Coordinates of C-alpha atoms in Angstrom, one line a residue:
X1 CA -16.2 -18.1 41.1
X2 CA -13.3 -19.9 39.3
X3 CA -11.1 -16.8 39.1
X4 CA -11.2 -16.4 42.9
X5 CA -10.2 -20.0 43.5
X6 CA -7.4 -19.7 41.1
X7 CA -6.1 -16.5 42.8
X8 CA -6.2 -18.2 46.3
X9 CA -4.3 -21.2 44.9
X10 CA -1.6 -19.3 43.1
X11 CA -1.3 -16.1 45.1
X12 CA 2.5 -15.9 44.4
X13 CA 2.0 -15.7 40.7
X14 CA -0.4 -12.7 40.5
X15 CA 1.1 -11.3 37.3
X16 CA 0.9 -14.6 35.5
X17 CA -2.6 -15.2 36.6
X18 CA -3.6 -11.8 35.2
X19 CA -2.3 -12.9 31.9
X20 CA -4.3 -16.2 32.2
X21 CA -7.4 -14.1 32.9
X22 CA -6.8 -12.0 29.8
X23 CA -6.3 -15.1 27.7
X24 CA -9.6 -16.6 29.1
X25 CA -11.5 -13.4 28.2
X26 CA -9.8 -13.2 24.8
X27 CA -10.8 -16.8 24.0
X28 CA -14.4 -15.6 24.2
X29 CA -13.8 -13.6 21.0
X30 CA -13.7 -15.1 17.6
X31 CA -10.5 -16.7 16.5
X32 CA -8.4 -14.7 14.1
X33 CA -8.8 -15.7 10.4
X34 CA -6.3 -17.7 8.5
X35 CA -5.8 -18.2 4.7
X36 CA -7.7 -21.3 3.5
X37 CA -5.0 -22.1 0.9
X38 CA -1.4 -20.8 0.5
X39 CA -2.2 -19.9 -3.1
X40 CA -4.8 -17.3 -1.9
X41 CA -2.1 -15.7 0.2
X42 CA 0.3 -15.7 -2.7
X43 CA -2.2 -14.2 -5.1
X44 CA -3.2 -11.6 -2.6
X45 CA 0.4 -10.5 -2.3
X46 CA 0.5 -10.3 -6.1
X47 CA -2.6 -8.2 -6.2
X48 CA -1.3 -5.9 -3.4
X49 CA 2.1 -5.3 -5.0
X50 CA 1.1 -5.2 -8.6
X51 CA -1.3 -2.3 -9.2
X52 CA -1.9 0.8 -11.2
X53 CA 1.6 2.1 -10.5
X54 CA 3.1 -0.8 -12.5
X55 CA 1.0 0.1 -15.6
X56 CA 1.1 3.9 -15.9
X57 CA 3.8 5.0 -13.4
X58 CA 6.8 2.8 -14.1
X59 CA 6.9 3.1 -18.0
X60 CA 6.8 6.9 -17.8
X61 CA 9.5 7.0 -15.0
X62 CA 11.6 4.6 -16.9
X63 CA 11.8 6.5 -20.2
X64 CA 12.1 9.8 -18.3
X65 CA 15.1 8.6 -16.3
X66 CA 17.2 6.7 -18.8
X67 CA 15.0 4.3 -20.7
X68 CA 16.5 0.9 -20.7
X69 CA 19.3 2.1 -18.5
X70 CA 16.8 2.8 -15.7
X71 CA 16.5 -0.9 -15.1
X72 CA 20.0 -0.9 -13.4
X73 CA 19.1 1.5 -10.5
X74 CA 15.7 0.0 -10.4
X75 CA 17.1 -3.5 -9.8
X76 CA 19.7 -2.2 -7.3
X77 CA 17.0 -0.5 -5.2
X78 CA 14.8 -3.6 -5.4
X79 CA 17.8 -5.7 -4.1
X80 CA 18.9 -3.2 -1.3
X81 CA 15.6 -1.8 -0.1
X82 CA 12.5 -3.4 -1.7
X83 CA 13.1 -7.1 -1.0
X84 CA 14.6 -6.6 2.5
X85 CA 11.7 -4.5 3.7
X86 CA 9.2 -6.9 2.0
X87 CA 10.7 -9.9 3.9
X88 CA 11.0 -7.9 7.1
X89 CA 7.3 -6.9 7.2
X90 CA 6.2 -10.4 6.2
X91 CA 8.3 -11.9 9.0
X92 CA 6.9 -9.5 11.6
X93 CA 3.3 -10.0 10.5
X94 CA 3.4 -13.8 10.4
X95 CA 5.3 -14.0 13.7
X96 CA 2.9 -11.8 15.7
X97 CA -0.3 -12.7 13.8
X98 CA -1.2 -9.0 14.0
X99 CA -1.7 -6.2 11.6
X100 CA 0.6 -3.2 11.4
X101 CA -1.1 -1.2 14.1
X102 CA -0.5 -3.9 16.7
X103 CA 2.6 -5.7 15.4
X104 CA 5.5 -3.3 16.5
X105 CA 5.7 -4.4 20.1
X106 CA 9.3 -5.6 20.1
X107 CA 10.2 -2.2 21.6
X108 CA 7.8 -0.2 23.7
X109 CA 9.0 3.2 22.5
X110 CA 8.4 2.3 18.8
X111 CA 4.9 1.0 19.1
X112 CA 3.7 4.1 17.3
X113 CA 5.5 3.0 14.1
X114 CA 2.6 0.6 13.3
X115 CA 0.0 3.3 13.4
X116 CA 2.2 5.5 11.3
X117 CA 2.3 2.9 8.5
X118 CA -1.5 2.4 9.0
X119 CA -2.2 6.1 8.5
X120 CA -0.1 6.0 5.3
X121 CA -2.5 3.4 3.9
X122 CA -5.5 5.3 5.2
X123 CA -4.5 8.4 3.3
X124 CA -3.7 6.5 0.1
X125 CA -6.9 4.5 0.2
X126 CA -9.0 7.8 0.2
X127 CA -7.7 9.1 -3.1
X128 CA -6.7 5.7 -4.6
X129 CA -10.3 4.7 -4.9
X130 CA -11.0 7.9 -6.8
X131 CA -8.8 6.4 -9.6
X132 CA -11.0 3.3 -9.5
X133 CA -14.0 5.6 -9.8
X134 CA -12.5 7.1 -12.9
X135 CA -11.9 3.6 -14.3
X136 CA -15.6 2.7 -13.7
X137 CA -16.6 5.9 -15.4
X138 CA -14.6 5.1 -18.5
X139 CA -15.5 1.4 -18.3
X140 CA -19.3 2.3 -18.6
X141 CA -18.6 4.9 -21.2
X142 CA -16.8 2.3 -23.4
X143 CA -20.1 0.4 -24.1
X144 CA -20.8 2.4 -27.2
X145 CA -20.4 1.9 -30.9
X146 CA -18.5 5.1 -31.0
X147 CA -16.3 6.2 -28.1
X148 CA -17.3 9.7 -26.7
X149 CA -13.7 10.9 -26.6
X150 CA -12.9 9.9 -30.2
X151 CA -13.7 13.3 -31.9
X152 CA -14.6 17.0 -31.3
X153 CA -18.0 18.5 -31.8
X154 CA -19.4 17.6 -28.4
X155 CA -20.7 20.1 -25.9
X156 CA -17.7 19.8 -23.7
X157 CA -15.2 20.5 -26.6
X158 CA -13.7 23.9 -27.2
X159 CA -12.4 25.7 -30.3
X160 CA -8.9 24.4 -29.5
X161 CA -10.0 20.8 -29.9
X162 CA -8.3 19.1 -32.9
X163 CA -9.1 15.6 -34.2
X164 CA -6.0 13.8 -35.3
X165 CA -8.1 11.5 -37.4
X166 CA -8.9 14.3 -39.8
X167 CA -5.9 16.5 -39.4
X168 CA -2.2 15.9 -38.7
X169 CA -1.2 18.0 -35.8
X170 CA 2.2 18.8 -37.2
X171 CA 0.7 20.3 -40.4
X172 CA -2.2 22.0 -38.6
X173 CA -2.2 25.8 -38.8
X174 CA -3.1 25.8 -35.1
X175 CA -0.2 23.7 -34.0
X176 CA 2.3 25.5 -31.8
X177 CA 5.8 24.6 -32.7
X178 CA 7.8 26.0 -29.8
X179 CA 11.0 26.0 -31.8
X180 CA 9.6 28.2 -34.6
X181 CA 6.7 30.2 -33.3
X182 CA 5.9 31.7 -29.9
X183 CA 2.5 33.3 -30.6
X184 CA 0.2 30.5 -31.5
X185 CA -2.6 28.4 -30.1
X186 CA -1.8 25.0 -28.7
X187 CA -4.3 22.4 -29.8
X188 CA -6.0 20.0 -27.4
X189 CA -6.8 16.4 -28.2
X190 CA -10.4 15.2 -27.7
X191 CA -9.6 12.7 -24.9
X192 CA -8.0 15.5 -22.8
X193 CA -11.0 17.7 -23.1
X194 CA -13.3 14.7 -22.4
X195 CA -11.3 14.0 -19.2
X196 CA -11.1 17.7 -18.0
X197 CA -14.4 19.1 -19.2
X198 CA -16.7 16.1 -19.0
X199 CA -15.4 13.6 -16.5
X200 CA -13.9 16.0 -14.0
X201 CA -15.8 19.2 -14.9
X202 CA -12.4 20.8 -14.0
X203 CA -12.3 24.3 -12.5
X204 CA -9.4 26.6 -12.7
X205 CA -8.1 26.3 -9.1
X206 CA -8.5 24.7 -5.8
X207 CA -10.2 27.8 -4.5
X208 CA -13.1 27.0 -6.8
X209 CA -13.7 23.5 -5.5
X210 CA -17.4 23.4 -6.3
X211 CA -20.1 20.7 -5.7
X212 CA -19.2 17.0 -6.3
X213 CA -20.3 15.7 -9.7
X214 CA -23.2 13.3 -9.4
X215 CA -21.8 10.9 -12.0
X216 CA -18.3 10.7 -10.4
X217 CA -20.0 10.5 -7.0
X218 CA -22.0 7.4 -8.1
X219 CA -18.9 5.8 -9.5
X220 CA -17.0 6.5 -6.3
X221 CA -19.9 5.0 -4.3
X222 CA -19.9 1.9 -6.5
X223 CA -16.2 1.6 -6.1
X224 CA -16.5 1.6 -2.3
X225 CA -19.4 -0.9 -2.5
X226 CA -17.2 -3.2 -4.5
X227 CA -14.4 -2.9 -2.0
X228 CA -16.8 -3.4 0.9
X229 CA -18.4 -6.5 -0.6
X230 CA -15.1 -8.1 -1.3
X231 CA -13.5 -7.6 2.1
X232 CA -16.6 -7.7 4.4
X233 CA -15.9 -11.3 5.3
X234 CA -12.2 -10.7 5.6
X235 CA -9.8 -12.9 3.8
X236 CA -12.6 -15.5 3.4
X237 CA -14.1 -13.3 0.7
X238 CA -11.1 -11.3 -0.6
X239 CA -9.0 -14.5 -0.8
X240 CA -11.5 -15.9 -3.3
X241 CA -11.8 -12.7 -5.4
X242 CA -8.0 -12.5 -6.0
X243 CA -8.2 -15.7 -8.1
X244 CA -9.6 -13.5 -10.8
X245 CA -8.4 -10.0 -10.0
X246 CA -4.7 -11.0 -9.6
X247 CA -4.5 -13.1 -12.8
X248 CA -6.8 -11.3 -15.2
X249 CA -4.5 -8.3 -15.7
X250 CA -1.8 -10.5 -17.1
X251 CA -4.1 -11.9 -19.7
X252 CA -5.1 -8.4 -20.7
X253 CA -1.5 -7.0 -20.7
X254 CA -0.4 -10.0 -22.9
X255 CA -3.3 -9.4 -25.3
X256 CA -2.5 -5.7 -25.5
X257 CA 1.1 -6.4 -26.3
X258 CA 0.1 -8.8 -29.1
X259 CA -2.3 -6.1 -30.4
X260 CA 0.1 -3.2 -29.8
X261 CA 3.1 -4.6 -31.7
X262 CA 1.1 -5.1 -34.8
X263 CA 0.1 -1.4 -35.0
X264 CA 2.1 1.0 -37.2
X265 CA 4.6 3.1 -35.2
X266 CA 4.8 0.5 -32.4
X267 CA 8.5 -0.1 -33.1
X268 CA 9.3 3.5 -32.5
X269 CA 7.5 3.5 -29.2
X270 CA 9.3 0.4 -28.0
X271 CA 12.7 1.8 -29.0
X272 CA 12.0 5.0 -27.2
X273 CA 11.0 3.0 -24.1
X274 CA 14.0 0.8 -24.1
X275 CA 16.7 3.0 -25.6
X276 CA 19.4 3.3 -22.8
X277 CA 20.7 6.7 -21.7
X278 CA 23.8 5.7 -19.7
X279 CA 24.5 9.3 -18.6
X280 CA 21.3 9.3 -16.6
X281 CA 22.5 6.7 -14.2
X282 CA 25.1 9.2 -12.9
X283 CA 22.3 11.6 -11.8
X284 CA 21.1 11.3 -8.2
X285 CA 17.5 12.1 -9.1
X286 CA 17.3 8.9 -11.1
X287 CA 18.1 6.8 -8.0
X288 CA 15.6 8.8 -6.0
X289 CA 13.0 8.1 -8.7
X290 CA 13.8 4.4 -8.5
X291 CA 13.5 4.3 -4.7
X292 CA 10.1 6.1 -4.9
X293 CA 8.8 3.6 -7.5
X294 CA 10.0 0.5 -5.7
X295 CA 8.5 1.5 -2.3
X296 CA 5.2 2.6 -4.0
X297 CA 5.0 -0.5 -6.1
X298 CA 5.8 -3.1 -3.4
X299 CA 3.6 -1.3 -0.8
X300 CA 6.4 -1.5 1.8
X301 CA 6.0 0.8 4.9
X302 CA 2.3 1.1 4.2
X303 CA 1.1 -1.9 6.2
X304 CA -0.6 -4.3 3.8
X305 CA 2.2 -6.8 3.8
X306 CA 2.1 -7.1 7.6
X307 CA -1.7 -7.5 7.5
X308 CA -1.7 -10.2 4.8
X309 CA 1.2 -12.2 6.4
X310 CA -0.6 -12.0 9.8
X311 CA -3.3 -14.4 8.4
X312 CA -0.6 -17.0 7.6
X313 CA -0.1 -20.2 9.6
X314 CA 2.8 -19.8 11.9
X315 CA 5.1 -22.2 10.1
X316 CA 4.2 -21.2 6.5
X317 CA 7.2 -20.8 4.1
X318 CA 6.7 -17.1 3.4
X319 CA 10.4 -16.7 2.2
X320 CA 9.5 -18.4 -1.0
X321 CA 6.5 -16.1 -1.5
X322 CA 8.6 -13.1 -0.8
X323 CA 11.2 -13.9 -3.5
X324 CA 8.5 -14.9 -6.1
X325 CA 6.3 -11.8 -5.5
X326 CA 9.1 -9.3 -5.6
X327 CA 10.5 -10.8 -8.8
X328 CA 7.0 -10.9 -10.3
X329 CA 6.4 -7.3 -9.4
X330 CA 9.6 -6.2 -11.0
X331 CA 9.0 -8.2 -14.1
X332 CA 5.4 -6.9 -14.4
X333 CA 6.6 -3.3 -14.4
X334 CA 9.0 -3.8 -17.2
X335 CA 6.5 -6.1 -19.1
X336 CA 3.6 -3.6 -18.9
X337 CA 5.9 -1.0 -20.5
X338 CA 5.8 -3.0 -23.8
X339 CA 2.0 -2.8 -23.9
X340 CA 1.9 0.9 -23.0
X341 CA 4.6 2.2 -25.3
X342 CA 3.7 0.1 -28.3
X343 CA 0.3 1.8 -28.2
X344 CA 2.0 5.2 -27.5
X345 CA 4.2 4.7 -30.6
X346 CA 1.0 4.1 -32.6
X347 CA -0.6 7.2 -31.2
X348 CA 2.5 9.2 -32.1
X349 CA 2.3 7.8 -35.7
X350 CA -1.4 8.8 -35.9
X351 CA -1.2 12.3 -34.4
X352 CA 2.2 13.3 -35.6
X353 CA 3.2 14.4 -32.1
X354 CA 6.6 13.4 -30.7
X355 CA 6.5 10.5 -28.3
X356 CA 7.7 12.6 -25.3
X357 CA 4.6 14.8 -25.8
X358 CA 2.3 11.8 -26.0
X359 CA 3.5 10.0 -22.9
X360 CA 2.5 11.8 -19.8
X361 CA 2.7 10.7 -16.2
X362 CA -0.1 9.6 -14.0
X363 CA -3.7 10.2 -15.1
X364 CA -2.4 11.7 -18.3
X365 CA -1.2 8.4 -19.5
X366 CA -4.1 6.2 -18.5
X367 CA -7.0 8.6 -19.2
X368 CA -5.7 10.8 -22.0
X369 CA -3.0 9.2 -24.1
X370 CA -4.3 5.6 -24.0
X371 CA -7.9 6.5 -24.7
X372 CA -6.8 8.5 -27.7
X373 CA -5.0 5.4 -29.1
X374 CA -8.0 3.2 -28.3
X375 CA -10.4 5.4 -30.2
X376 CA -8.3 5.1 -33.4
X377 CA -7.7 1.4 -33.1
X378 CA -9.8 -1.1 -35.1
X379 CA -12.4 -2.4 -32.6
X380 CA -11.7 0.5 -30.3
X381 CA -14.7 0.1 -28.0
X382 CA -13.8 -3.5 -27.3
X383 CA -10.3 -2.7 -26.4
X384 CA -11.4 0.2 -24.3
X385 CA -13.7 -2.1 -22.3
X386 CA -10.9 -4.6 -21.8
X387 CA -8.3 -2.0 -20.9
X388 CA -10.4 -0.1 -18.3
X389 CA -11.6 -3.4 -16.8
X390 CA -8.0 -4.4 -16.4
X391 CA -7.2 -1.0 -14.6
X392 CA -10.3 -1.7 -12.4
X393 CA -9.0 -5.1 -11.3
X394 CA -5.5 -3.8 -10.8
X395 CA -6.8 -1.0 -8.6
X396 CA -9.2 -3.1 -6.6
X397 CA -6.5 -5.6 -5.5
X398 CA -4.4 -2.9 -4.0
X399 CA -7.4 -1.2 -2.5
X400 CA -8.3 -4.4 -0.7
X401 CA -4.9 -4.4 0.9
X402 CA -5.0 -0.7 1.9
X403 CA -8.4 -1.0 3.5
X404 CA -7.5 -4.1 5.4
X405 CA -4.7 -2.3 7.1
X406 CA -7.0 0.0 9.1
X407 CA -9.7 -2.6 9.6
X408 CA -7.4 -5.4 10.9
X409 CA -5.5 -2.8 13.0
X410 CA -8.7 -1.8 14.8
X411 CA -9.7 -5.4 15.3
X412 CA -6.3 -6.4 16.6
X413 CA -6.1 -3.4 18.9
X414 CA -9.7 -3.6 20.2
X415 CA -10.3 -7.4 20.1
X416 CA -13.9 -7.1 21.2
X417 CA -14.7 -5.5 17.9
X418 CA -14.1 -8.8 16.0
X419 CA -17.6 -9.9 16.6
X420 CA -18.8 -6.7 14.9
X421 CA -16.4 -6.9 12.0
X422 CA -19.1 -6.4 9.4
X423 CA -20.1 -3.0 10.9
X424 CA -16.5 -2.0 11.2
X425 CA -15.9 -2.6 7.5
X426 CA -19.1 -0.8 6.5
X427 CA -18.2 2.1 8.7
X428 CA -14.7 2.4 7.3
X429 CA -15.9 2.3 3.7
X430 CA -18.5 4.9 4.4
X431 CA -16.1 7.2 6.1
X432 CA -13.6 7.0 3.3
X433 CA -16.3 7.6 0.8
X434 CA -17.3 10.8 2.6
X435 CA -13.7 12.0 2.9
X436 CA -13.1 11.4 -0.9
X437 CA -16.2 13.3 -2.0
X438 CA -14.4 16.7 -2.4
X439 CA -12.1 15.0 -5.0
X440 CA -15.2 14.4 -7.1
X441 CA -15.9 18.2 -7.3
X442 CA -14.7 20.3 -10.2
X443 CA -11.6 21.4 -8.2
X444 CA -11.0 18.0 -6.8
X445 CA -8.3 17.1 -9.3
X446 CA -6.0 19.7 -7.5
X447 CA -6.8 18.0 -4.2
X448 CA -6.0 14.7 -5.8
X449 CA -2.6 15.8 -7.0
X450 CA -1.9 17.4 -3.6
X451 CA -2.6 14.1 -1.8
X452 CA -0.6 12.1 -4.3
X453 CA 2.4 14.3 -3.8
X454 CA 2.3 14.6 0.0
X455 CA 0.1 11.9 1.6
X456 CA 2.4 8.9 1.5
X457 CA 5.7 9.9 0.1
X458 CA 8.2 11.4 2.6
X459 CA 6.5 9.6 5.5
X460 CA 7.2 6.2 3.8
X461 CA 10.9 6.8 3.8
X462 CA 10.8 7.7 7.5
X463 CA 8.8 4.6 8.4
X464 CA 11.1 2.4 6.4
X465 CA 14.2 3.9 8.1
X466 CA 12.8 3.3 11.6
X467 CA 11.8 -0.3 10.6
X468 CA 15.4 -1.0 9.7
X469 CA 16.7 0.7 12.9
X470 CA 14.2 -1.1 15.1
X471 CA 15.0 -4.6 13.8
X472 CA 18.7 -4.1 13.4
X473 CA 19.7 -2.2 16.5
X474 CA 16.9 -1.7 19.1
X475 CA 15.3 -5.2 19.1
X476 CA 18.5 -6.8 17.7
X477 CA 19.2 -8.6 14.5
X478 CA 20.1 -11.8 16.2
X479 CA 16.8 -11.8 18.2
X480 CA 14.8 -11.3 15.1
X481 CA 16.6 -14.0 13.2
X482 CA 15.8 -16.4 16.1
X483 CA 12.1 -15.4 15.7
X484 CA 12.4 -16.3 12.0
X485 CA 14.0 -19.6 12.9
X486 CA 11.0 -20.4 15.1
X487 CA 8.8 -20.1 12.0
X488 CA 11.0 -21.5 9.2
X489 CA 13.2 -23.8 11.2
X490 CA 16.3 -22.0 10.0
X491 CA 18.0 -18.6 9.7
X492 CA 17.9 -18.1 5.9
X493 CA 20.2 -15.8 3.9
X494 CA 21.5 -14.4 7.2
X495 CA 24.5 -12.5 5.8
X496 CA 22.3 -10.8 3.1
X497 CA 19.6 -9.7 5.6
X498 CA 22.3 -8.4 8.0
X499 CA 23.9 -6.2 5.4
X500 CA 20.6 -4.9 4.1
X501 CA 18.8 -4.5 7.4
X502 CA 21.6 -3.1 9.4
X503 CA 23.8 -1.2 6.9
X504 CA 22.6 -0.4 3.4
X505 CA 18.8 -0.2 4.2
X506 CA 19.1 2.5 6.9
X507 CA 21.7 4.5 5.0
X508 CA 19.8 4.5 1.6
X509 CA 16.4 5.4 3.1
X510 CA 18.0 8.2 5.2
X511 CA 19.9 9.6 2.2
X512 CA 16.8 9.4 0.0
X513 CA 14.7 11.2 2.7
X514 CA 17.0 14.1 3.2
X515 CA 17.6 14.4 -0.6
X516 CA 13.9 14.5 -1.2
X517 CA 13.6 17.3 1.4
X518 CA 16.5 19.3 -0.1
X519 CA 15.2 18.9 -3.6
X520 CA 11.5 19.2 -2.7
X521 CA 9.5 21.5 -5.0
X522 CA 5.9 22.5 -4.3
X523 CA 3.6 20.6 -6.6
X524 CA 2.0 22.1 -9.6
X525 CA -0.9 21.2 -11.9
X526 CA 0.1 22.5 -15.3
X527 CA 0.5 26.2 -15.0
X528 CA -1.4 26.3 -11.7
X529 CA 0.6 26.9 -8.5
X530 CA -0.9 25.9 -5.2
X531 CA -1.5 28.6 -2.6
X532 CA 0.3 28.5 0.7
X533 CA -2.6 27.0 2.6
X534 CA -2.7 24.0 0.2
X535 CA 1.0 23.3 0.9
X536 CA 0.4 23.6 4.6
X537 CA -2.4 21.1 4.2
X538 CA 0.0 18.8 2.4
X539 CA 2.6 18.9 5.2
X540 CA -0.2 18.2 7.7
X541 CA -0.9 15.0 5.8
X542 CA 2.8 14.0 6.1
X543 CA 2.8 14.8 9.9
X544 CA -0.6 13.1 10.4
X545 CA 1.1 9.7 10.2
X546 CA 4.6 10.5 11.5
X547 CA 3.2 12.2 14.6
X548 CA 2.2 8.8 16.1
X549 CA 5.9 7.8 16.5
X550 CA 7.0 10.7 18.8
X551 CA 3.6 10.8 20.6
X552 CA 3.6 7.2 21.7
X553 CA 7.3 7.3 22.3
X554 CA 6.8 10.2 24.8
X555 CA 3.9 8.4 26.5
X556 CA 6.1 5.2 26.9
X557 CA 8.9 7.3 28.3
X558 CA 6.6 8.9 30.8
X559 CA 5.2 5.5 31.8
X560 CA 8.7 4.1 32.1
X561 CA 9.8 7.0 34.3
X562 CA 6.9 6.3 36.7
X563 CA 7.4 2.5 36.7
X564 CA 11.2 2.7 37.3
X565 CA 10.9 5.5 39.9
X566 CA 11.9 3.3 42.8
X567 CA 15.7 3.0 43.1
X568 CA 17.1 -0.5 43.1
X569 CA 20.7 0.7 43.7
X570 CA 22.2 -1.0 40.6
X571 CA 21.9 1.7 38.0
X572 CA 20.7 5.3 37.6
X573 CA 17.1 6.0 37.1
X574 CA 17.3 7.2 33.5
X575 CA 19.2 4.1 32.5
X576 CA 16.5 1.9 34.0
X577 CA 13.9 4.0 32.1
X578 CA 15.7 3.6 28.8
X579 CA 16.0 -0.1 29.4
X580 CA 12.3 -0.4 30.1
X581 CA 11.2 1.5 27.0
X582 CA 13.6 -0.4 24.8
X583 CA 12.4 -3.8 25.9
X584 CA 9.6 -5.6 24.2
X585 CA 6.0 -5.1 25.4
X586 CA 4.5 -7.7 27.7
X587 CA 2.3 -8.9 24.8
X588 CA 5.2 -9.3 22.4
X589 CA 5.6 -12.7 20.8
X590 CA 3.5 -15.3 18.9
X591 CA -0.2 -14.8 19.3
X592 CA -1.1 -18.5 20.1
X593 CA 0.1 -20.3 23.1
X594 CA 1.0 -23.4 21.1
X595 CA 3.6 -21.3 19.3
X596 CA 5.1 -19.7 22.4
X597 CA 8.1 -21.9 23.1
X598 CA 11.8 -21.3 23.7
X599 CA 12.3 -17.8 25.2
X600 CA 8.6 -17.1 24.8
X601 CA 7.6 -20.1 27.0
X602 CA 5.6 -19.1 30.1
X603 CA 7.8 -19.0 33.2
X604 CA 5.3 -20.8 35.5
X605 CA 5.3 -24.6 35.8
X606 CA 1.6 -24.9 35.3
X607 CA -0.9 -22.8 33.4
X608 CA -4.6 -23.0 32.9
X609 CA -5.6 -23.6 29.2
X610 CA -9.2 -23.2 28.1
X611 CA -10.7 -25.7 25.7
X612 CA -12.4 -23.2 23.4
X613 CA -15.0 -25.6 22.1
X614 CA -16.3 -26.5 25.5
X615 CA -15.8 -22.9 26.7
X616 CA -18.1 -21.5 24.0
X617 CA -20.8 -23.9 25.2
X618 CA -20.5 -22.8 28.8
X619 CA -23.2 -20.7 30.5
X620 CA -23.4 -16.9 29.9
X621 CA -22.4 -15.9 33.5
X622 CA -18.8 -17.0 32.8
X623 CA -18.9 -19.7 35.5
X624 CA -16.7 -22.6 34.4
X625 CA -17.3 -26.3 35.2
X626 CA -14.4 -28.6 35.8
X627 CA -14.8 -30.2 32.4
X628 CA -13.9 -26.8 30.8
X629 CA -10.5 -26.5 32.4
X630 CA -7.5 -28.6 31.5
X631 CA -4.1 -28.5 33.2
X632 CA -1.1 -28.8 30.9
X633 CA 2.5 -29.0 32.1
X634 CA 5.2 -27.4 29.9

């Protein structure tokens, strides 16, 4: 056998030969994918970063936290946390050609950080696709001459339903003016009852979860089928889909702005959105809200950026993509607000309700306020189809990225699974579909809100903090900048990255985390307060990702204690153990041998390289002929 002859010839280099054997075996697996064109990588980043949060989350947070003045803390957080983390993760992904689960090997004790970010994406992908299922439900329901949520009188409506087309709510005898009356009945708009009573079949509590609705279940199944079909061939398929899904929302947003500003009341909505409240900037909660929005919008500390960058060519200019994408994401959030609040101003004009009562966060904005405005607009069904199709494309882009984190993580960790990638993708989509089924039940909306509040909120700040600490202090800022120089040929914006990675980034993320803990309030759904077991479940979601950091750290310390047990007389045992666990893993560095130069160059004079084309043609019993082996001197 060829391996035996190699061992007898190079008996003094046993460890190096083991690495050669591993490379030979790994060459039997399929090569890792790469983007066909740089534009596909750029559009995938656009689709990953720009999602549903830009459309319904940012406009509401902006007007709630200072209106036009909110842009100042928003830009500051982008500059000090968002862009630095974005560039850090892209650098790490492209350098290692590995997804988040396998990328954090520059320090043995922090290898669990990759799986922590991957679990963040896993939890988000479970409930995020439920939003896409809601979009599909509304999208199909919009193909009617008359929108179902446009008036009362349907079986799902109650006596409290009031149609603003026939009665101004301010003049309605049933309208409850809290400043003048206390004993009165609060009216409910038709879209709200449609969403609660027909789409969700909403129960009164999480205790009455119920059986999943068949209509929502089918929409959820279709949503996961769409995701599976688009990612089943990896970036070869998803990279083509993003040509449409990343660009189409901009066309729709621009069309909605043109339509929205021509509606009566649009000016009042836009002024309400942009009117600056300078006193708000002094409030600490505003800065926390900005940090939450930036991390959620850019998908930092979730893993998708690492995964997408890992499919790049080693010398690709990803710094340019980083600057363009972060700027585009920030612009889109502000730009989408014009489309949303022009229509909300129109809805306020039609219903007589104040704008602050019309604009509601989360699902209330996308599935209650906006459908109400669409139902009263000329050509409402057409605009409803366009709007919900836009939400669908926005959601799918982000869902592709979240799903790819776990799939690529499994394939990078267990490389033999690459030949079974199709089955891994199908299995992942099927598992997430089953886990999300309870959210389709009548009490599922309470589970949805619980996951949205807990699943990937506090854990994101922790992961971001450790990423800064790992790069700036454990692995070393200078070492990481040298890795970047290997890819880009220079150390770009070195002073800026030093300040943000080593000083402002760790401090801000740590302050935001502890402030969020101190100011944390248990989530509520209207007047419903979650029971104790629900909040315990929420904290278990937080711990389910963070637990990987200490568990793998303890394992590495134990392994380091055993490996450094023999005294060498130069330093105490515990110092040698700390040195071992702080050092990079044996597999750290560029994935391909052709990119391993400088301090990553093999230390032996000669190494056996396998010509992969000839190797794949070799016989099945792994015996190699002399033509398959080439000797290359470094």
